[in-house]
Amino acid sequence: MKVAVYRKEHFNAAHRLFNPDWSDKKNDAVFGKCNNPNYHGHNYELKVRLIGEVDPETGYVFDMKILSDLIKENVLKKFDHKNLNLDTTYFKELNPTAENIVVVIWNILREKIEKKYDLKVYLYETERNHVAYPI
Amino acid sequence: MKVAVYRKEHFNAAHRLFNPDWSDKKNDAVFGKCNNPNYHGHNYELKVRLIGEVDPETGYVFDMKILSDLIKENVLKKFDHKNLNLDTTYFKELNPTAENIVVVIWNILREKIEKKYDLKVYLYETERNHVAYPI
Amino acid sequence: MKVAVYRKEHFNAAHRLFNPDWSDKKNDAVFGKCNNPNYHGHNYELKVRLIGEVDPETGYVFDMKILSDLIKENVLKKFDHKNLNLDTTYFKELNPTAENIVVVIWNILREKIEKKYDLKVYLYETERNHVAYPI
Amino acid sequence: MKVAVYRKEHFNAAHRLFNPDWSDKKNDAVFGKCNNPNYHGHNYELKVRLIGEVDPETGYVFDMKILSDLIKENVLKKFDHKNLNLDTTYFKELNPTAENIVVVIWNILREKIEKKYDLKVYLYETERNHVAYPI
Amino acid sequence: MKVAVYRKEHFNAAHRLFNPDWSDKKNDAVFGKCNNPNYHGHNYELKVRLIGEVDPETGYVFDMKILSDLIKENVLKKFDHKNLNLDTTYFKELNPTAENIVVVIWNILREKIEKKYDLKVYLYETERNHVAYPI
Amino acid sequence: MKVAVYRKEHFNAAHRLFNPDWSDKKNDAVFGKCNNPNYHGHNYELKVRLIGEVDPETGYVFDMKILSDLIKENVLKKFDHKNLNLDTTYFKELNPTAENIVVVIWNILREKIEKKYDLKVYLYETERNHVAYPI
């Protein structure tokens, strides 16, 4: 009997979208105001979904307190109140679009969560734009 | 032409998480403050998804008014403003975790809804924790 | 590496549910107050999901600004502040239920978005009722 | 010891904004797409606030169930799933802007609620626009 | 230059509404399903508003981290995951209606926050019912 | 007959909280992670309230489209996708706390809106922290 469980956390971060191999003009054309060299920022909402068997002794798929702590320790500590481009190793050479951020977070969590759990990550950049990985 | 339709309802209930086969100490270690012997409670948000063919005469997969009434009659009447552990038969010997509640609700509704409809249930225990069944 | 990206837009519209082949009595029995001949209305929330490869140069699956403009040009311009029954060609002979609207919108957008992107549309008619297509 | 209590209800309605004394051109200039002669519509959220003494016997300022029923009977029954311009007496000669609707609702409720309660009404026309009366 | 600052916190609790001086019949008539002797529960949202001068050195009226900790220490520690009737001293002889809870919380916080700050407390019992004190 | 009308807009910005007259140590002690020298960011929700007479010809206190354009032109153009410390003149020597931002926005709008309208501004920095000015 498999059930999906979801946990939401959030973090606030600054970022800038650009491709260092492109001219300023092309970066402006593609990324518009998201290419502001002085950065802008977001309240990111992060939702993590695990699928697994319900443990008959606890009635849990996964303890939400432990999942929350695991996300805080491995993701929020690195990203919350940070500049994604400057303060993290992940986006030194990777554009911090929502798509790239969600894949980075999935890779971080995948190493920390037993393989018997199916893992999916959703990231809300604004109330109107969000992404999910894997599909 | 199959479409998925979703209906949200809610109920307010008290519950306590614990395993009667365990010591108090182990129950406290695993369930923490959710193990309060005097109970605590939640505003549960319940979302029911049906998938089916769109009826060409009505343009409906399923009449949302009928689905709402069916959920109220079979689920809310049993769970709303109740103590899940004490006032329901379902959780006399089953720990009322969100995982177990969502499976119980799915089983209740599965008997009331024609098999031609695919059925999935989502249960939000807090704004940050929710579950879904089946996967 | 495929990622799902979602964009939300909204429109406000009037509609009336009825089947012209039926008697008034049957229309009232099936559609109730949604059959008001003078129409009623909703704030529709529309969510569009694309699945595709992340472009390594931009870090985007699809530029959300372009997706937003595309939805505005092809859907909102036709439906926003309109009477779905009277002001659109789509619902002259098709009942504007949420189910039928979501399929119409999917068909409109499917023609405008390259086939390499998987497309799904979600439509929220009220806070409690929504639909999705395809399943 | 006075406390403020709030109750939210909602209704779905169609309307059209225009001034019959004006030319079509002026109506279009002022009301834009809200002047669609075939109407458009909204999910209106209605919030009613009463201020009064807490009854020492019940701990209530006002029973929320009774307030909800009173709003349903006197407001929702008249406005829900209606065309505000055509199906109500209130907007035969009054433009159904959010401002005018909120004053109409306040007047309706003021007659039904004892004067010892201070009454205020909030009306949300969209997620981004709302009004309140009195100030 | 006075500014109002607001901080939201939440707690989950069980409660039962009844008046011990009344018969069961009268309690049922007045409190309905809220009078369930086995309790029910809610996710309470708590919003605290302070009004004060903006400190020219910090740009703060009040440090939100300190306000959050103060609410957690003085309110959430007493009420979160508790049975309001059984586990707290406040509602031994006071009916735990939203009105009474909000006044109790205001009294608790008023003692902990300097008098130069104007204090108001809002309590959301469900998405549709909330209260505020003082008026 | 005065009615209050509210319009919500939003902007995304980066900022850093610190006092240049203080040591790094004191800035860290007071502003914590908000003092990150590389900035962090938020999705700011901005709500503007006007109070005025309902115009009998339009039924409007103020045209929400005009208010929205006025906010976009005078506030969002300056703050959206900007670094508040570096890209604006307002926070060169003023700490961009929510309190200071809300007063700055009020001052900007007060000059653009006729004095006959009472003006109040609400700023939501996160879902849990917001401010309002004037009180």
Short mmCIF file of N, CA and C in Angstrom, two decimals, chain E:
data_model
loop_
_atom_site.label_atom_id
_atom_site.label_comp_id
_atom_site.label_asym_id
_atom_site.label_seq_id
_atom_site.Cartn_x
_atom_site.Cartn_y
_atom_site.Cartn_z
N MET E 1 6.99 58.77 13.24
CA MET E 1 6.55 57.95 12.12
C MET E 1 6.20 56.53 12.59
N LYS E 2 4.90 56.30 12.80
CA LYS E 2 4.47 55.01 13.31
C LYS E 2 4.04 54.08 12.17
N VAL E 3 4.47 52.84 12.27
CA VAL E 3 4.13 51.82 11.27
C VAL E 3 3.55 50.63 12.02
N ALA E 4 2.61 49.93 11.36
CA ALA E 4 2.07 48.69 11.92
C ALA E 4 2.82 47.50 11.34
N VAL E 5 3.24 46.58 12.19
CA VAL E 5 3.92 45.36 11.73
C VAL E 5 3.12 44.14 12.19
N TYR E 6 3.06 43.13 11.33
CA TYR E 6 2.24 41.95 11.58
C TYR E 6 3.09 40.69 11.45
N ARG E 7 2.87 39.75 12.36
CA ARG E 7 3.56 38.46 12.31
C ARG E 7 2.54 37.34 12.43
N LYS E 8 2.60 36.37 11.52
CA LYS E 8 1.69 35.22 11.57
C LYS E 8 2.38 33.98 12.11
N GLU E 9 1.70 33.27 13.00
CA GLU E 9 2.17 31.97 13.50
C GLU E 9 0.96 31.03 13.46
N HIS E 10 1.16 29.76 13.73
CA HIS E 10 0.00 28.88 13.78
C HIS E 10 0.18 27.80 14.83
N PHE E 11 -0.95 27.25 15.26
CA PHE E 11 -0.91 26.11 16.18
C PHE E 11 -2.11 25.21 15.89
N ASN E 12 -1.95 23.95 16.24
CA ASN E 12 -3.01 22.96 16.03
C ASN E 12 -3.49 22.50 17.40
N ALA E 13 -4.79 22.56 17.62
CA ALA E 13 -5.30 22.22 18.95
C ALA E 13 -6.67 21.57 18.86
N ALA E 14 -7.01 20.84 19.93
CA ALA E 14 -8.35 20.27 20.07
C ALA E 14 -9.14 21.13 21.05
N HIS E 15 -10.44 21.16 20.91
CA HIS E 15 -11.28 21.84 21.90
C HIS E 15 -12.71 21.31 21.84
N ARG E 16 -13.49 21.73 22.84
CA ARG E 16 -14.92 21.43 22.89
C ARG E 16 -15.62 22.66 23.44
N LEU E 17 -16.72 23.03 22.81
CA LEU E 17 -17.48 24.17 23.30
C LEU E 17 -18.67 23.69 24.14
N PHE E 18 -18.77 24.16 25.36
CA PHE E 18 -19.96 23.87 26.16
C PHE E 18 -19.96 24.75 27.40
N ASN E 19 -21.13 24.86 27.99
CA ASN E 19 -21.30 25.61 29.22
C ASN E 19 -21.69 24.61 30.30
N PRO E 20 -20.82 24.41 31.32
CA PRO E 20 -21.08 23.37 32.33
C PRO E 20 -22.34 23.63 33.16
N ASP E 21 -22.82 24.88 33.12
CA ASP E 21 -24.04 25.20 33.89
C ASP E 21 -25.30 24.83 33.13
N TRP E 22 -25.16 24.40 31.89
CA TRP E 22 -26.32 24.11 31.06
C TRP E 22 -26.55 22.60 30.95
N SER E 23 -27.78 22.25 30.61
CA SER E 23 -28.10 20.84 30.34
C SER E 23 -27.42 20.42 29.03
N ASP E 24 -27.28 19.11 28.84
CA ASP E 24 -26.75 18.59 27.58
C ASP E 24 -27.60 19.08 26.41
N LYS E 25 -28.89 19.09 26.64
CA LYS E 25 -29.80 19.48 25.57
C LYS E 25 -29.55 20.92 25.12
N LYS E 26 -29.39 21.80 26.13
CA LYS E 26 -29.15 23.20 25.78
C LYS E 26 -27.78 23.38 25.13
N ASN E 27 -26.78 22.66 25.64
CA ASN E 27 -25.45 22.73 25.02
C ASN E 27 -25.51 22.27 23.56
N ASP E 28 -26.26 21.21 23.31
CA ASP E 28 -26.39 20.73 21.93
C ASP E 28 -27.10 21.77 21.06
N ALA E 29 -28.15 22.37 21.63
CA ALA E 29 -28.91 23.35 20.85
C ALA E 29 -28.05 24.55 20.47
N VAL E 30 -27.21 24.99 21.42
CA VAL E 30 -26.41 26.20 21.17
C VAL E 30 -25.12 25.89 20.42
N PHE E 31 -24.42 24.84 20.82
CA PHE E 31 -23.08 24.61 20.26
C PHE E 31 -23.03 23.53 19.18
N GLY E 32 -24.13 22.81 19.01
CA GLY E 32 -24.21 21.84 17.93
C GLY E 32 -23.05 20.86 17.95
N LYS E 33 -22.49 20.59 16.78
CA LYS E 33 -21.41 19.60 16.69
C LYS E 33 -20.13 20.06 17.37
N CYS E 34 -20.02 21.37 17.67
CA CYS E 34 -18.85 21.87 18.42
C CYS E 34 -18.87 21.40 19.87
N ASN E 35 -20.00 20.81 20.30
CA ASN E 35 -20.16 20.33 21.66
C ASN E 35 -19.78 18.86 21.80
N ASN E 36 -19.22 18.25 20.76
CA ASN E 36 -18.79 16.85 20.84
C ASN E 36 -17.94 16.62 22.09
N PRO E 37 -18.39 15.75 23.03
CA PRO E 37 -17.64 15.56 24.29
C PRO E 37 -16.25 14.96 24.08
N ASN E 38 -16.02 14.35 22.93
CA ASN E 38 -14.69 13.80 22.65
C ASN E 38 -13.79 14.78 21.91
N TYR E 39 -14.26 16.03 21.73
CA TYR E 39 -13.43 17.08 21.14
C TYR E 39 -13.35 16.97 19.61
N HIS E 40 -13.04 18.11 19.02
CA HIS E 40 -12.64 18.18 17.60
C HIS E 40 -11.48 19.16 17.59
N GLY E 41 -11.02 19.56 16.40
CA GLY E 41 -9.82 20.41 16.42
C GLY E 41 -9.68 21.30 15.22
N HIS E 42 -8.68 22.16 15.29
CA HIS E 42 -8.44 23.15 14.24
C HIS E 42 -6.95 23.41 14.04
N ASN E 43 -6.63 23.89 12.83
CA ASN E 43 -5.35 24.55 12.57
C ASN E 43 -5.59 26.04 12.80
N TYR E 44 -5.20 26.56 13.92
CA TYR E 44 -5.41 27.98 14.22
C TYR E 44 -4.28 28.82 13.60
N GLU E 45 -4.68 29.86 12.87
CA GLU E 45 -3.70 30.84 12.40
C GLU E 45 -3.78 32.05 13.32
N LEU E 46 -2.64 32.49 13.79
CA LEU E 46 -2.57 33.58 14.75
C LEU E 46 -1.78 34.73 14.13
N LYS E 47 -2.38 35.93 14.13
CA LYS E 47 -1.67 37.09 13.57
C LYS E 47 -1.59 38.15 14.66
N VAL E 48 -0.37 38.65 14.89
CA VAL E 48 -0.14 39.64 15.93
C VAL E 48 0.30 40.94 15.28
N ARG E 49 -0.38 42.03 15.65
CA ARG E 49 -0.02 43.34 15.09
C ARG E 49 0.51 44.26 16.17
N LEU E 50 1.68 44.83 15.93
CA LEU E 50 2.23 45.85 16.81
C LEU E 50 2.28 47.17 16.04
N ILE E 51 1.97 48.26 16.72
CA ILE E 51 2.17 49.58 16.13
C ILE E 51 3.18 50.32 16.97
N GLY E 52 4.17 50.91 16.31
CA GLY E 52 5.18 51.66 17.05
C GLY E 52 6.00 52.53 16.11
N GLU E 53 6.90 53.30 16.71
CA GLU E 53 7.81 54.15 15.93
C GLU E 53 8.85 53.28 15.23
N VAL E 54 9.23 53.68 14.03
CA VAL E 54 10.33 53.01 13.34
C VAL E 54 11.64 53.50 13.97
N ASP E 55 12.43 52.56 14.46
CA ASP E 55 13.73 52.91 15.05
C ASP E 55 14.66 53.38 13.93
N PRO E 56 15.19 54.62 14.02
CA PRO E 56 16.00 55.12 12.90
C PRO E 56 17.31 54.35 12.71
N GLU E 57 17.78 53.68 13.74
CA GLU E 57 19.04 52.92 13.61
C GLU E 57 18.85 51.57 12.92
N THR E 58 17.72 50.93 13.17
CA THR E 58 17.52 49.59 12.60
C THR E 58 16.54 49.62 11.42
N GLY E 59 15.65 50.60 11.40
CA GLY E 59 14.59 50.59 10.40
C GLY E 59 13.47 49.63 10.78
N TYR E 60 13.53 49.12 12.00
CA TYR E 60 12.51 48.18 12.50
C TYR E 60 11.56 48.89 13.47
N VAL E 61 10.29 48.49 13.48
CA VAL E 61 9.42 48.79 14.60
C VAL E 61 9.70 47.80 15.72
N PHE E 62 9.88 46.55 15.30
CA PHE E 62 10.12 45.46 16.27
C PHE E 62 10.75 44.34 15.45
N ASP E 63 11.76 43.71 15.97
CA ASP E 63 12.42 42.63 15.24
C ASP E 63 11.46 41.43 15.10
N MET E 64 11.13 41.07 13.87
CA MET E 64 10.15 40.00 13.66
C MET E 64 10.62 38.64 14.19
N LYS E 65 11.92 38.43 14.21
CA LYS E 65 12.46 37.20 14.78
C LYS E 65 12.19 37.15 16.29
N ILE E 66 12.38 38.28 16.93
CA ILE E 66 12.13 38.34 18.38
C ILE E 66 10.63 38.21 18.66
N LEU E 67 9.81 38.83 17.83
CA LEU E 67 8.36 38.71 18.02
C LEU E 67 7.91 37.26 17.82
N SER E 68 8.47 36.62 16.79
CA SER E 68 8.13 35.22 16.53
C SER E 68 8.52 34.34 17.72
N ASP E 69 9.72 34.54 18.23
CA ASP E 69 10.18 33.74 19.38
C ASP E 69 9.31 33.98 20.61
N LEU E 70 8.94 35.23 20.80
CA LEU E 70 8.10 35.61 21.94
C LEU E 70 6.72 34.94 21.84
N ILE E 71 6.15 34.89 20.64
CA ILE E 71 4.86 34.21 20.46
C ILE E 71 5.02 32.71 20.68
N LYS E 72 6.10 32.16 20.13
CA LYS E 72 6.32 30.71 20.29
C LYS E 72 6.48 30.35 21.78
N GLU E 73 7.29 31.14 22.48
CA GLU E 73 7.58 30.84 23.88
C GLU E 73 6.33 30.99 24.77
N ASN E 74 5.54 32.03 24.49
CA ASN E 74 4.45 32.36 25.42
C ASN E 74 3.08 31.85 25.01
N VAL E 75 2.89 31.61 23.72
CA VAL E 75 1.57 31.15 23.25
C VAL E 75 1.65 29.73 22.68
N LEU E 76 2.50 29.53 21.67
CA LEU E 76 2.50 28.22 20.99
C LEU E 76 2.91 27.10 21.94
N LYS E 77 3.89 27.36 22.80
CA LYS E 77 4.32 26.32 23.73
C LYS E 77 3.16 25.85 24.62
N LYS E 78 2.23 26.76 24.91
CA LYS E 78 1.08 26.40 25.74
C LYS E 78 -0.08 25.78 24.96
N PHE E 79 -0.22 26.17 23.68
CA PHE E 79 -1.44 25.80 22.95
C PHE E 79 -1.22 24.80 21.81
N ASP E 80 0.00 24.75 21.26
CA ASP E 80 0.20 23.93 20.06
C ASP E 80 0.17 22.43 20.39
N HIS E 81 -0.63 21.68 19.63
CA HIS E 81 -0.80 20.24 19.85
C HIS E 81 -1.33 19.95 21.25
N LYS E 82 -2.20 20.86 21.73
CA LYS E 82 -2.81 20.68 23.04
C LYS E 82 -4.33 20.55 22.90
N ASN E 83 -4.92 20.04 23.98
CA ASN E 83 -6.37 20.10 24.15
C ASN E 83 -6.64 21.35 24.98
N LEU E 84 -7.26 22.34 24.36
CA LEU E 84 -7.41 23.63 25.05
C LEU E 84 -8.19 23.48 26.36
N ASN E 85 -9.21 22.63 26.38
CA ASN E 85 -10.00 22.45 27.60
C ASN E 85 -9.22 21.75 28.70
N LEU E 86 -8.43 20.75 28.34
CA LEU E 86 -7.80 19.90 29.35
C LEU E 86 -6.35 20.27 29.66
N ASP E 87 -5.62 20.73 28.67
CA ASP E 87 -4.17 20.90 28.84
C ASP E 87 -3.75 22.31 29.19
N THR E 88 -4.68 23.24 29.25
CA THR E 88 -4.30 24.61 29.58
C THR E 88 -5.07 25.06 30.82
N THR E 89 -4.51 26.01 31.53
CA THR E 89 -5.19 26.54 32.71
C THR E 89 -6.26 27.56 32.31
N TYR E 90 -6.09 28.14 31.12
CA TYR E 90 -6.95 29.27 30.73
C TYR E 90 -8.40 28.88 30.51
N PHE E 91 -8.61 27.64 30.05
CA PHE E 91 -9.97 27.26 29.65
C PHE E 91 -10.57 26.19 30.55
N LYS E 92 -10.08 26.16 31.77
CA LYS E 92 -10.69 25.25 32.75
C LYS E 92 -12.13 25.70 33.01
N GLU E 93 -12.31 27.01 33.12
CA GLU E 93 -13.64 27.54 33.43
C GLU E 93 -14.08 28.59 32.42
N LEU E 94 -13.45 28.57 31.28
CA LEU E 94 -13.78 29.55 30.23
C LEU E 94 -13.95 28.77 28.93
N ASN E 95 -15.05 29.00 28.24
CA ASN E 95 -15.35 28.26 27.02
C ASN E 95 -14.35 28.65 25.92
N PRO E 96 -13.64 27.68 25.32
CA PRO E 96 -12.59 28.04 24.35
C PRO E 96 -13.16 28.40 22.96
N THR E 97 -14.06 29.38 22.91
CA THR E 97 -14.49 29.94 21.63
C THR E 97 -13.35 30.78 21.07
N ALA E 98 -13.41 31.04 19.78
CA ALA E 98 -12.39 31.90 19.16
C ALA E 98 -12.32 33.24 19.88
N GLU E 99 -13.49 33.77 20.26
CA GLU E 99 -13.52 35.06 20.96
C GLU E 99 -12.73 34.99 22.27
N ASN E 100 -13.00 33.96 23.06
CA ASN E 100 -12.29 33.86 24.34
C ASN E 100 -10.81 33.57 24.15
N ILE E 101 -10.48 32.74 23.14
CA ILE E 101 -9.06 32.43 22.91
C ILE E 101 -8.29 33.69 22.53
N VAL E 102 -8.88 34.52 21.66
CA VAL E 102 -8.13 35.69 21.20
C VAL E 102 -7.89 36.67 22.35
N VAL E 103 -8.84 36.79 23.26
CA VAL E 103 -8.66 37.68 24.41
C VAL E 103 -7.59 37.11 25.34
N VAL E 104 -7.61 35.79 25.56
CA VAL E 104 -6.59 35.17 26.40
C VAL E 104 -5.19 35.40 25.81
N ILE E 105 -5.06 35.21 24.51
CA ILE E 105 -3.74 35.40 23.87
C ILE E 105 -3.30 36.86 23.97
N TRP E 106 -4.24 37.77 23.77
CA TRP E 106 -3.90 39.20 23.90
C TRP E 106 -3.38 39.50 25.31
N ASN E 107 -4.07 38.95 26.32
CA ASN E 107 -3.63 39.19 27.70
C ASN E 107 -2.24 38.62 27.97
N ILE E 108 -1.98 37.43 27.44
CA ILE E 108 -0.65 36.82 27.60
C ILE E 108 0.41 37.72 26.98
N LEU E 109 0.17 38.14 25.73
CA LEU E 109 1.19 38.91 25.02
C LEU E 109 1.33 40.34 25.58
N ARG E 110 0.22 40.90 26.04
CA ARG E 110 0.27 42.27 26.56
C ARG E 110 1.27 42.41 27.71
N GLU E 111 1.40 41.34 28.49
CA GLU E 111 2.35 41.38 29.62
C GLU E 111 3.79 41.26 29.16
N LYS E 112 3.99 40.74 27.96
CA LYS E 112 5.36 40.47 27.49
C LYS E 112 5.89 41.54 26.55
N ILE E 113 5.02 42.44 26.12
CA ILE E 113 5.41 43.44 25.12
C ILE E 113 5.27 44.84 25.73
N GLU E 114 6.32 45.63 25.58
CA GLU E 114 6.32 46.97 26.17
C GLU E 114 5.08 47.76 25.79
N LYS E 115 4.61 48.55 26.77
CA LYS E 115 3.35 49.29 26.60
C LYS E 115 3.42 50.33 25.49
N LYS E 116 4.62 50.72 25.08
CA LYS E 116 4.71 51.74 24.02
C LYS E 116 4.23 51.18 22.68
N TYR E 117 4.11 49.86 22.60
CA TYR E 117 3.58 49.25 21.37
C TYR E 117 2.09 49.00 21.52
N ASP E 118 1.33 49.46 20.57
CA ASP E 118 -0.09 49.11 20.50
C ASP E 118 -0.19 47.66 20.02
N LEU E 119 -1.00 46.84 20.67
CA LEU E 119 -1.08 45.41 20.38
C LEU E 119 -2.48 45.00 19.96
N LYS E 120 -2.56 44.24 18.88
CA LYS E 120 -3.85 43.67 18.45
C LYS E 120 -3.61 42.23 18.00
N VAL E 121 -4.57 41.35 18.27
CA VAL E 121 -4.41 39.93 17.92
C VAL E 121 -5.58 39.48 17.06
N TYR E 122 -5.27 38.75 15.98
CA TYR E 122 -6.27 38.17 15.09
C TYR E 122 -6.13 36.65 15.18
N LEU E 123 -7.26 35.94 15.25
CA LEU E 123 -7.21 34.48 15.32
C LEU E 123 -8.15 33.88 14.28
N TYR E 124 -7.59 33.05 13.40
CA TYR E 124 -8.37 32.39 12.34
C TYR E 124 -8.63 30.94 12.76
N GLU E 125 -9.89 30.61 13.01
CA GLU E 125 -10.23 29.26 13.46
C GLU E 125 -10.39 28.34 12.25
N THR E 126 -11.02 28.87 11.21
CA THR E 126 -11.08 28.17 9.93
C THR E 126 -10.83 29.22 8.87
N GLU E 127 -10.80 28.78 7.62
CA GLU E 127 -10.59 29.72 6.52
C GLU E 127 -11.74 30.72 6.48
N ARG E 128 -12.89 30.39 7.04
CA ARG E 128 -14.07 31.25 6.94
C ARG E 128 -14.44 32.02 8.20
N ASN E 129 -13.88 31.62 9.33
CA ASN E 129 -14.23 32.28 10.60
C ASN E 129 -12.98 32.83 11.25
N HIS E 130 -12.98 34.14 11.55
CA HIS E 130 -11.89 34.64 12.37
C HIS E 130 -12.37 35.76 13.28
N VAL E 131 -11.51 36.12 14.23
CA VAL E 131 -11.86 37.14 15.23
C VAL E 131 -10.66 38.05 15.43
N ALA E 132 -10.92 39.21 16.07
CA ALA E 132 -9.84 40.15 16.35
C ALA E 132 -10.13 40.86 17.66
N TYR E 133 -9.05 41.17 18.42
CA TYR E 133 -9.19 41.88 19.69
C TYR E 133 -7.93 42.67 19.95
N PRO E 134 -7.98 43.90 20.45
CA PRO E 134 -9.23 44.64 20.65
C PRO E 134 -9.76 45.17 19.31
N ILE E 135 -10.92 45.82 19.39
CA ILE E 135 -11.53 46.28 18.15
C ILE E 135 -10.78 47.54 17.68
#
